XYZ file of C-alpha atoms in Angstrom:
619
model
C 25.156 -32.329 39.427
C 22.513 -33.917 37.747
C 20.551 -36.313 38.549
C 21.629 -39.727 36.391
C 18.726 -41.881 34.971
C 18.862 -45.707 35.515
C 18.151 -47.548 32.385
C 16.939 -50.958 33.465
C 14.972 -53.951 31.877
C 12.388 -52.893 32.955
C 12.701 -49.889 29.959
C 12.623 -52.232 27.882
C 9.143 -52.460 25.969
C 8.481 -55.263 22.587
C 5.450 -53.104 21.585
C 2.568 -55.740 18.922
C 2.303 -54.849 15.387
C -1.131 -52.256 16.427
C 0.406 -51.255 19.341
C 4.037 -49.680 16.877
C 1.700 -48.402 14.247
C -0.524 -46.742 16.577
C 2.210 -44.908 18.017
C 4.096 -44.267 14.901
C 1.537 -44.081 11.769
C 3.848 -41.632 10.737
C 6.191 -44.040 9.120
C 3.163 -46.013 7.692
C 0.654 -43.686 6.176
C 3.404 -39.837 6.798
C 1.058 -37.388 7.938
C -1.740 -37.554 9.485
C -3.929 -34.298 8.437
C -7.899 -34.377 8.933
C -8.239 -34.456 4.967
C -7.800 -31.608 3.663
C -4.380 -32.467 2.252
C -4.479 -34.919 -1.157
C -1.264 -36.987 0.805
C -2.891 -36.593 4.515
C -3.493 -39.818 6.376
C -6.817 -40.568 5.785
C -6.253 -40.840 1.637
C -3.549 -42.568 2.433
C -5.953 -45.299 3.764
C -7.992 -45.201 1.141
C -5.245 -45.831 -1.371
C -4.072 -48.595 0.731
C -7.457 -50.974 0.424
C -7.652 -50.188 -2.768
C -3.676 -51.198 -4.096
C -4.853 -54.662 -3.050
C -8.315 -54.634 -5.676
C -6.590 -53.151 -8.400
C -3.805 -55.137 -7.594
C -6.496 -57.829 -8.375
C -7.706 -56.327 -11.965
C -3.907 -55.986 -12.777
C -3.848 -59.853 -12.431
C -6.741 -60.742 -15.193
C -9.221 -61.077 -11.957
C -12.225 -58.541 -11.241
C -13.558 -55.363 -13.646
C -14.537 -53.208 -11.049
C -14.245 -51.672 -8.169
C -17.134 -50.042 -5.883
C -15.958 -47.790 -3.478
C -18.784 -45.340 -1.212
C -17.988 -42.890 1.252
C -21.120 -42.213 3.629
C -19.889 -39.751 6.277
C -16.526 -40.713 7.734
C -16.682 -44.714 6.861
C -15.276 -46.236 3.454
C -16.187 -49.458 1.681
C -13.820 -50.634 -0.322
C -15.508 -53.711 -2.737
C -13.813 -55.898 -5.491
C -14.663 -58.983 -8.033
C -11.538 -60.260 -7.551
C -10.065 -63.518 -7.102
C -11.125 -63.094 -3.019
C -8.771 -63.410 -0.314
C -8.002 -67.562 0.422
C -10.630 -67.021 3.429
C -8.730 -69.559 5.761
C -6.646 -66.121 6.025
C -8.614 -64.387 5.495
C -7.699 -62.699 9.394
C -3.958 -62.573 9.215
C -3.626 -60.619 6.154
C -5.073 -58.000 7.776
C -3.728 -58.223 11.436
C -0.223 -60.610 10.853
C 2.473 -58.331 9.874
C 4.566 -59.412 6.675
C 2.162 -61.524 6.048
C 0.798 -61.892 2.684
C -0.099 -63.448 -0.917
C 2.562 -60.543 -2.331
C 5.747 -61.896 -1.554
C 5.827 -65.076 -3.858
C 6.096 -63.340 -7.346
C 4.268 -65.804 -9.369
C 1.573 -64.338 -7.608
C 1.920 -60.785 -8.245
C 4.603 -60.178 -10.548
C 4.598 -56.227 -10.007
C 2.765 -54.894 -7.597
C 2.316 -51.946 -5.434
C 2.562 -52.510 -2.448
C 4.870 -55.980 -1.546
C 5.880 -55.604 2.578
C 2.614 -56.905 3.005
C 1.963 -53.505 5.798
C -0.840 -51.627 3.620
C -3.641 -52.569 4.997
C -2.699 -54.232 8.765
C -2.062 -49.769 9.547
C -5.442 -48.893 7.747
C -6.284 -52.311 10.368
C -4.881 -50.842 13.889
C -5.842 -46.774 12.569
C -9.466 -47.813 12.348
C -12.588 -47.704 14.852
C -14.137 -49.961 13.329
C -12.920 -52.057 10.599
C -14.558 -55.301 8.803
C -13.089 -57.486 5.933
C -15.370 -59.506 3.856
C -13.978 -62.648 1.003
C -16.310 -64.618 -0.627
C -14.539 -67.811 -3.522
C -15.873 -71.184 -4.467
C -19.075 -70.237 -3.619
C -18.131 -69.352 0.221
C -17.525 -66.195 2.600
C -16.283 -65.543 5.676
C -15.593 -62.062 7.567
C -13.769 -60.691 10.904
C -14.241 -57.823 12.586
C -11.509 -54.732 14.684
C -11.979 -52.430 16.739
C -8.676 -50.683 16.762
C -6.729 -53.555 15.153
C -8.355 -55.500 17.744
C -10.539 -59.003 16.612
C -13.994 -58.536 18.039
C -15.677 -60.927 15.941
C -15.022 -63.657 13.121
C -17.820 -65.283 11.384
C -16.618 -68.708 9.748
C -16.846 -69.898 5.844
C -19.985 -69.793 5.311
C -22.094 -71.056 1.002
C -23.113 -67.604 0.069
C -24.598 -67.010 -3.512
C -22.256 -63.382 -3.548
C -20.326 -62.575 -6.063
C -16.551 -63.508 -5.544
C -14.377 -60.795 -3.996
C -13.106 -59.041 -1.442
C -15.191 -56.345 0.583
C -13.449 -53.672 3.546
C -14.990 -51.462 4.940
C -13.599 -49.178 7.905
C -13.259 -45.726 10.393
C -10.701 -44.223 10.826
C -9.875 -43.369 14.020
C -11.040 -39.897 15.535
C -8.415 -39.843 18.009
C -5.808 -39.713 15.503
C -7.318 -38.455 12.619
C -8.407 -35.253 14.622
C -11.761 -32.736 12.538
C -11.246 -34.918 9.613
C -13.525 -35.098 6.668
C -12.911 -36.767 3.267
C -12.630 -34.378 1.130
C -14.916 -35.844 -3.394
C -12.151 -33.907 -5.174
C -9.263 -35.488 -3.698
C -10.953 -39.112 -4.310
C -11.662 -37.976 -7.465
C -8.014 -37.003 -8.667
C -7.068 -40.427 -7.218
C -9.189 -43.219 -8.802
C -9.399 -40.752 -11.366
C -5.602 -42.228 -12.186
C -6.285 -45.756 -11.227
C -7.969 -45.470 -14.643
C -5.505 -43.784 -16.705
C -2.866 -46.331 -16.097
C -5.878 -49.436 -16.464
C -7.640 -49.058 -19.456
C -10.160 -50.755 -18.971
C -11.515 -51.084 -15.520
C -13.839 -49.494 -13.762
C -14.617 -47.899 -10.478
C -17.390 -46.156 -8.965
C -17.569 -43.577 -6.519
C -21.159 -43.495 -5.056
C -22.612 -43.940 -7.992
C -20.432 -42.083 -9.966
C -18.523 -43.864 -12.761
C -15.119 -43.184 -14.328
C -13.458 -45.384 -17.058
C -10.379 -44.592 -19.277
C -10.588 -46.182 -23.480
C -5.860 -44.013 -24.094
C -4.096 -44.082 -20.943
C -1.806 -42.221 -19.955
C -3.586 -39.897 -23.369
C -7.490 -39.256 -21.278
C -4.603 -38.142 -18.221
C -2.839 -34.923 -20.175
C -6.695 -34.319 -22.413
C -8.435 -33.650 -18.612
C -5.139 -32.171 -17.619
C -4.851 -29.544 -19.940
C -7.416 -28.468 -22.934
C -6.789 -28.258 -26.481
C -6.937 -24.299 -26.813
C -3.654 -24.741 -24.859
C -2.022 -27.289 -26.358
C 0.718 -26.554 -28.623
C 0.232 -29.914 -30.822
C -1.595 -33.173 -30.703
C -1.188 -35.653 -27.429
C 2.083 -37.780 -28.263
C 1.062 -41.427 -26.295
C 3.488 -43.536 -26.494
C 4.057 -47.720 -24.850
C 5.595 -50.056 -24.524
C 5.253 -54.121 -22.642
C 6.241 -52.109 -19.298
C 5.893 -48.266 -20.295
C 4.072 -45.345 -21.267
C 4.292 -42.338 -21.800
C 2.575 -38.603 -22.807
C 3.736 -35.594 -23.833
C 2.917 -32.743 -24.898
C 3.798 -29.115 -24.644
C 1.389 -25.605 -23.372
C 0.911 -22.973 -24.872
C 0.917 -20.240 -22.008
C 2.224 -22.469 -19.367
C 5.725 -21.495 -17.903
C 7.288 -23.794 -16.023
C 7.255 -28.364 -16.468
C 4.270 -30.068 -16.147
C 4.864 -34.123 -15.016
C 3.377 -36.964 -14.049
C 4.393 -40.101 -12.848
C 3.981 -43.660 -12.056
C 5.395 -46.714 -10.746
C 3.517 -49.536 -10.852
C -0.175 -47.947 -10.231
C 1.538 -45.842 -7.794
C 1.181 -42.054 -8.351
C 4.944 -41.016 -6.855
C 4.365 -36.996 -6.574
C 7.519 -37.084 -5.482
C 8.723 -38.771 -8.848
C 12.397 -40.543 -8.794
C 15.023 -42.445 -10.585
C 12.293 -43.297 -13.657
C 11.456 -39.755 -14.207
C 14.966 -38.086 -14.088
C 15.011 -40.722 -16.904
C 12.494 -39.668 -18.379
C 13.489 -36.286 -18.260
C 17.353 -36.666 -19.820
C 15.561 -38.775 -22.351
C 13.121 -36.108 -23.183
C 16.131 -33.682 -24.201
C 18.319 -36.715 -25.316
C 16.388 -37.208 -28.053
C 14.730 -33.714 -29.226
C 18.845 -32.419 -29.377
C 20.046 -35.759 -31.234
C 16.842 -35.611 -33.314
C 17.315 -31.490 -34.607
C 21.003 -31.538 -34.252
C 21.160 -28.486 -32.361
C 22.353 -29.105 -28.211
C 19.904 -26.676 -27.238
C 19.159 -26.096 -23.454
C 17.523 -28.461 -21.252
C 15.089 -25.833 -19.821
C 14.528 -24.551 -22.845
C 13.807 -28.121 -24.758
C 11.179 -28.689 -21.612
C 10.154 -25.693 -21.234
C 6.386 -25.525 -20.568
C 6.644 -29.730 -21.196
C 3.201 -31.425 -19.740
C 3.767 -34.799 -19.827
C 3.432 -37.995 -17.917
C 5.036 -41.945 -17.260
C 3.443 -44.329 -15.523
C 6.671 -47.965 -15.493
C 6.401 -51.499 -14.202
C 8.410 -52.549 -11.978
C 10.143 -55.471 -10.343
C 9.627 -55.411 -6.193
C 10.200 -51.584 -6.811
C 11.853 -50.101 -4.136
C 9.904 -46.265 -3.102
C 12.235 -44.015 -0.463
C 8.939 -44.399 1.484
C 5.980 -46.616 3.183
C 3.506 -43.435 0.918
C 5.939 -44.261 -2.008
C 6.570 -41.189 -3.038
C 9.296 -41.314 -4.776
C 11.102 -44.178 -6.491
C 14.383 -45.892 -5.452
C 15.333 -48.895 -7.869
C 17.871 -48.054 -10.553
C 16.785 -51.483 -11.891
C 13.724 -52.334 -13.440
C 14.574 -56.256 -12.035
C 14.794 -59.493 -14.033
C 16.673 -59.453 -17.282
C 16.120 -55.715 -17.627
C 18.315 -53.544 -17.920
C 18.441 -50.460 -15.564
C 15.497 -47.773 -15.364
C 17.356 -45.368 -16.498
C 18.862 -47.129 -19.367
C 15.657 -48.307 -20.415
C 13.106 -46.116 -20.523
C 16.161 -43.904 -22.587
C 16.243 -46.717 -24.740
C 12.741 -46.410 -25.156
C 12.383 -42.854 -25.726
C 14.842 -42.133 -27.673
C 13.509 -45.237 -29.745
C 9.729 -44.190 -29.984
C 9.709 -40.877 -29.476
C 12.493 -40.134 -32.370
C 10.003 -41.781 -35.061
C 7.350 -40.060 -33.808
C 9.032 -37.620 -34.722
C 9.923 -38.258 -38.073
C 6.629 -38.459 -39.100
C 4.677 -36.356 -38.160
C 6.304 -33.148 -39.457
C 4.025 -30.525 -38.170
C 4.353 -31.653 -34.171
C 8.226 -30.852 -34.540
C 7.301 -27.980 -36.723
C 5.483 -27.007 -33.884
C 7.479 -28.136 -30.896
C 11.051 -26.170 -32.792
C 9.213 -22.578 -32.931
C 7.879 -23.245 -29.356
C 11.867 -24.218 -28.181
C 13.753 -21.432 -29.935
C 11.409 -18.701 -28.259
C 12.272 -20.525 -24.912
C 15.618 -20.013 -25.730
C 15.194 -15.888 -27.036
C 13.668 -15.472 -23.748
C 16.054 -17.146 -21.480
C 18.725 -14.477 -23.059
C 16.862 -11.862 -22.558
C 15.932 -12.456 -19.074
C 19.066 -13.949 -18.098
C 20.477 -10.550 -16.580
C 17.360 -9.887 -14.667
C 17.279 -13.750 -13.560
C 21.145 -12.664 -12.384
C 20.401 -9.713 -10.550
C 16.979 -11.402 -9.101
C 18.541 -14.586 -7.444
C 21.271 -11.787 -6.015
C 18.438 -9.627 -4.755
C 17.021 -13.319 -3.604
C 20.700 -14.321 -1.611
C 21.226 -11.443 0.367
C 17.553 -11.277 1.149
C 17.989 -14.847 3.061
C 20.408 -13.687 4.290
C 19.689 -10.322 6.463
C 16.479 -13.055 7.268
C 13.998 -9.747 5.690
C 11.445 -12.213 4.491
C 11.440 -15.328 5.417
C 12.000 -16.393 8.819
C 12.477 -21.113 7.856
C 11.896 -23.718 9.140
C 14.559 -26.220 10.152
C 13.555 -29.179 7.756
C 13.669 -27.057 4.929
C 16.300 -28.949 1.493
C 19.152 -26.782 0.778
C 19.719 -30.122 -0.953
C 17.240 -30.588 -3.792
C 17.519 -34.440 -3.585
C 15.839 -35.154 -0.475
C 13.175 -35.814 -0.044
C 11.195 -32.925 0.638
C 9.283 -33.301 3.769
C 5.797 -34.157 4.356
C 4.560 -31.707 7.079
C 7.151 -28.571 5.495
C 4.800 -25.393 5.365
C 5.292 -21.923 4.047
C 2.800 -19.452 5.632
C 2.634 -16.382 3.142
C 1.784 -13.265 5.827
C 0.499 -9.974 5.351
C 2.812 -7.442 8.065
C 4.622 -6.827 9.957
C 2.316 -7.732 12.729
C 1.030 -10.853 11.780
C 4.358 -12.550 10.988
C 5.314 -11.541 14.069
C 2.614 -13.323 16.276
C 2.623 -16.308 13.534
C 6.746 -16.559 14.072
C 6.076 -16.460 18.112
C 3.520 -19.542 17.410
C 4.927 -21.582 14.462
C 6.593 -24.774 15.508
C 10.084 -23.757 14.033
C 11.050 -27.827 13.107
C 8.257 -27.636 10.346
C 6.695 -24.162 9.774
C 8.207 -21.415 7.746
C 6.766 -17.659 7.282
C 7.075 -15.176 4.344
C 6.114 -11.615 5.156
C 4.675 -9.093 2.525
C 4.969 -5.728 2.133
C 2.278 -3.900 1.071
C -0.895 -5.670 -1.454
C 0.776 -7.995 -4.790
C 0.927 -6.510 -7.914
C -2.729 -7.475 -9.476
C -0.296 -9.473 -13.022
C -3.230 -11.473 -14.723
C -1.969 -11.073 -18.099
C 2.072 -9.800 -17.801
C 4.343 -11.774 -18.447
C 7.458 -14.014 -16.949
C 9.793 -11.073 -16.471
C 7.440 -9.559 -13.845
C 8.303 -11.992 -11.490
C 12.179 -11.374 -11.914
C 11.979 -7.598 -11.826
C 8.918 -7.724 -9.036
C 10.720 -7.531 -5.477
C 8.955 -9.726 -3.959
C 7.060 -12.186 -6.411
C 11.114 -12.783 -7.045
C 11.702 -13.151 -3.152
C 9.234 -15.525 -3.074
C 9.717 -17.095 -5.977
C 13.692 -17.894 -4.749
C 11.526 -18.655 -0.957
C 9.813 -21.506 -1.999
C 12.429 -23.282 -4.838
C 10.219 -23.348 -7.826
C 11.184 -21.476 -11.325
C 11.949 -24.264 -13.081
C 10.249 -26.979 -11.721
C 8.409 -28.006 -9.204
C 9.788 -31.282 -8.358
C 12.525 -29.166 -6.398
C 9.636 -26.965 -4.119
C 10.894 -26.633 -1.070
C 7.720 -26.747 1.060
C 5.118 -29.006 0.666
C 2.139 -26.596 1.771
C 1.519 -22.939 1.069
C -0.784 -21.133 3.057
C -1.775 -17.987 2.174
C -2.654 -16.774 5.780
C -3.682 -12.779 5.485
C -7.027 -11.448 8.081
C -10.190 -11.514 7.423
C -11.597 -8.612 5.466
C -11.669 -7.055 2.019
C -7.578 -6.430 2.310
C -7.372 -9.659 3.451
C -9.491 -11.450 0.649
C -8.182 -9.178 -2.209
C -4.570 -10.149 -0.275
C -5.318 -13.797 -1.313
C -6.679 -12.688 -4.532
C -3.572 -12.065 -6.075
C -1.533 -14.031 -4.748
C -3.764 -17.377 -5.938
C -3.326 -15.280 -9.473
C 0.248 -14.802 -9.349
C 0.605 -18.756 -8.602
C -2.173 -19.133 -12.106
C -0.204 -17.515 -13.700
C 3.578 -18.096 -13.435
C 3.267 -21.406 -11.903
C -0.831 -22.879 -12.383
C 0.929 -26.642 -11.430
C 1.498 -25.587 -7.350
C -2.723 -24.967 -7.669
C -2.559 -27.940 -9.992
C -1.236 -30.908 -7.385
C -2.689 -29.506 -3.564
C -0.105 -26.889 -2.562
C -1.995 -24.489 -1.634
C -4.237 -23.504 1.477
C -5.744 -20.368 2.661
C -5.934 -20.590 6.490
C -9.062 -19.991 8.335
C -8.036 -18.066 11.289
C -11.090 -17.499 13.986
C -14.137 -14.593 13.898
C -14.906 -14.245 17.205
C -13.347 -15.638 21.265
C -16.567 -16.572 23.018
C -15.546 -17.268 26.838
C -16.118 -17.812 30.521
C -14.244 -18.106 33.312
C -14.312 -21.856 32.917
C -13.948 -21.658 28.927
C -13.145 -20.430 25.627
C -13.991 -21.224 21.877
C -13.391 -20.127 19.141
C -15.671 -19.333 16.112
C -14.074 -19.086 12.852
C -18.437 -18.706 11.342
C -21.367 -17.172 12.286
C -22.768 -19.931 13.370
C -19.484 -21.756 15.253
C -20.739 -18.079 17.692
C -23.765 -18.534 18.245
C -23.384 -22.154 19.203
C -20.618 -21.183 21.190
C -23.074 -18.406 23.501
C -25.505 -21.082 23.890
C -23.006 -23.477 25.317
C -21.695 -21.251 27.406
C -25.126 -19.411 28.844
C -25.224 -16.378 30.806
C -23.501 -13.386 29.233
C -19.975 -14.720 28.084
C -17.327 -12.199 26.418
C -17.261 -12.132 22.727
C -14.248 -10.617 20.947
C -14.407 -10.015 17.181
C -11.141 -10.581 16.018
C -9.974 -7.957 13.084
C -6.700 -8.589 12.186
C -4.389 -11.938 12.406
C -2.427 -9.248 14.423
C -4.255 -8.682 17.229
C -3.635 -11.915 18.212
C -1.870 -13.072 20.756
C 0.788 -15.862 19.959
C 0.311 -17.472 23.258
C -3.460 -17.791 21.070
C -2.297 -18.223 17.957
C -0.764 -22.181 18.839
C -4.176 -23.396 18.752
C -4.486 -21.878 14.856
C -2.178 -23.359 13.633
C -0.582 -26.489 15.756
C -2.488 -30.171 15.847
C -6.453 -28.458 15.520
C -4.963 -25.847 12.359
C -7.685 -25.427 9.661
C -6.952 -25.392 6.079
C -9.415 -24.761 3.012
C -7.501 -26.035 -0.166
C -7.416 -23.799 -3.570
C -8.687 -26.130 -5.929
C -9.195 -25.454 -9.709
C -12.857 -25.580 -10.988
C -12.450 -28.586 -13.908
C -14.767 -26.662 -16.150
C -13.159 -24.114 -16.847
C -9.557 -23.140 -17.733
C -7.474 -20.907 -16.647
C -7.597 -18.695 -18.748
C -10.989 -18.430 -17.982
C -10.585 -17.831 -15.055
C -8.144 -15.069 -13.923
C -11.046 -13.343 -17.237
C -13.498 -13.642 -14.902
C -12.030 -12.437 -11.953
C -8.948 -10.340 -12.556
C -9.753 -8.464 -15.872
C -11.287 -5.911 -17.238
C -14.715 -7.397 -16.597
C -16.380 -5.207 -13.732
C -19.712 -4.501 -14.871
C -19.832 -8.740 -15.073
C -18.020 -9.073 -11.362
C -20.036 -6.897 -9.825
C -23.379 -8.296 -10.387
C -21.729 -11.692 -10.382
C -20.832 -10.781 -6.862
C -24.257 -8.969 -5.656
C -25.918 -11.887 -7.271
C -24.171 -14.338 -4.588
C -24.333 -11.816 -1.853
C -28.016 -12.315 -2.051
C -27.648 -16.528 -1.539
C -25.375 -15.592 1.219
C -28.403 -13.185 3.187
C -31.360 -16.033 2.397
C -29.059 -18.146 3.610
C -27.687 -16.195 6.395
C -31.587 -15.632 7.557
C -32.388 -19.708 7.009
C -30.837 -20.364 9.979
C -31.388 -17.253 11.865
């Protein structure tokens, strides 16, 4: 019989604010990560500080925000009103303390619960806040939330505003690195939502005159737009709508009070519904919702009094009311879209003709595919039941109304041996494995029909749950895990082609990654070092000295599960797949996957020369 564990007063602990944040950081900033994903914790830290500066601009104070990221140090400087000098320490170190509880000062703020900067403070090994107002300044420095230095009020000639500097704690954010691409995307969203605001990031200027219209212009080029962007604005709402000529699925960018709600919420659901309802009524036809929204690329931003989000990271709106005397979110958005979009359609017959042709084309394609889709879904269901392709994780979502778990990951592997190693090593709670059989088809220039006819593509689409929209994506991270050889690289390219051709928003929204696995194992009797490059191998040999044993890994299947657990666990290394903003998807696919073999050969030879020159310099 097992011995009963004692439970007394000694078992009860009270944590102060910084201890609780450091012990349970996920409650405050979502997942941690190392910066390879746009929703990793280090970007949330930046966002929490930046949100306060944005709120100052919204309140009419300060038109410029300066951001600098040098190595691991982040600095944000605004020219707003400045924190009241006597409260500089309190607002960054006392929970439930802030100016946003007073609705007279912050009516439609991004953050309302006074947690953001406290979390940044607690999770940083260095944190400094400086405030300037009325010709005086005050500052305070912290280490992991503990006050280390405080300067009282002093006379100054500096412009008013707040400056926050911090260095994330590397014991919490291991091997972290800020990626400028993710920061730039975040800042672009801020200026789209705040026309007239200037943000300077390491000297580069971000500015928008046309709000969400600029967002869509930057995300879909002129040649791919079915019609000119529809841009509609109201007091607390702004929308932009167009349709793509080539994209298959729906793409949405949604925001609440300046916050990018990547998982949508009540406002996005209402917007999608309102578009369908308005277009049906305009044409007097009961078109299928999926036919109307197919290939849509759109954005919506609303402002809500005291919004309720479904997590501290504010990725999904839960509020059903706009606040004040306004109606529900659903009613407000439906009324706005019904009036404004209907008026626009009546005044722009060229757009309405193009849109109707697109809807009718989608209807024909849907009917042509209906039989194939039904068979494909049955095959996918049967394969899932027999667990032939997908080894799922426990947190996957069968109910699309729930939040997608930020840690949920699907590894796409080649062959049974590799998938077997990952399956045995993975965290069964959050990590799933999808096993490919052979090389996928090169689907460049093929129609969506091939997704249903090809077993591999059909089952992968079903596993991800992305047939109609990214909104119901079952895994936050999709990781291509192939061997570091020619065949493995080819499979990577074919899979990326699949996503670019049929589901580009998976890449646009930062869900697709390449798993880095070690090329070498260098070890002696005391220590083992895994190396991901030739340079790391040389460094490891030098560190271990003597004649260490060196193993070259040829494939994932030959790495034992006991070793593999290191590469997909806490120290996982992921390379995000990103799109070149200067090239269209069609240009990328045409060059890398088209029939221009001579040009590709020349490209490979030129880049190989550059790589060899780099290796020679290192040697």
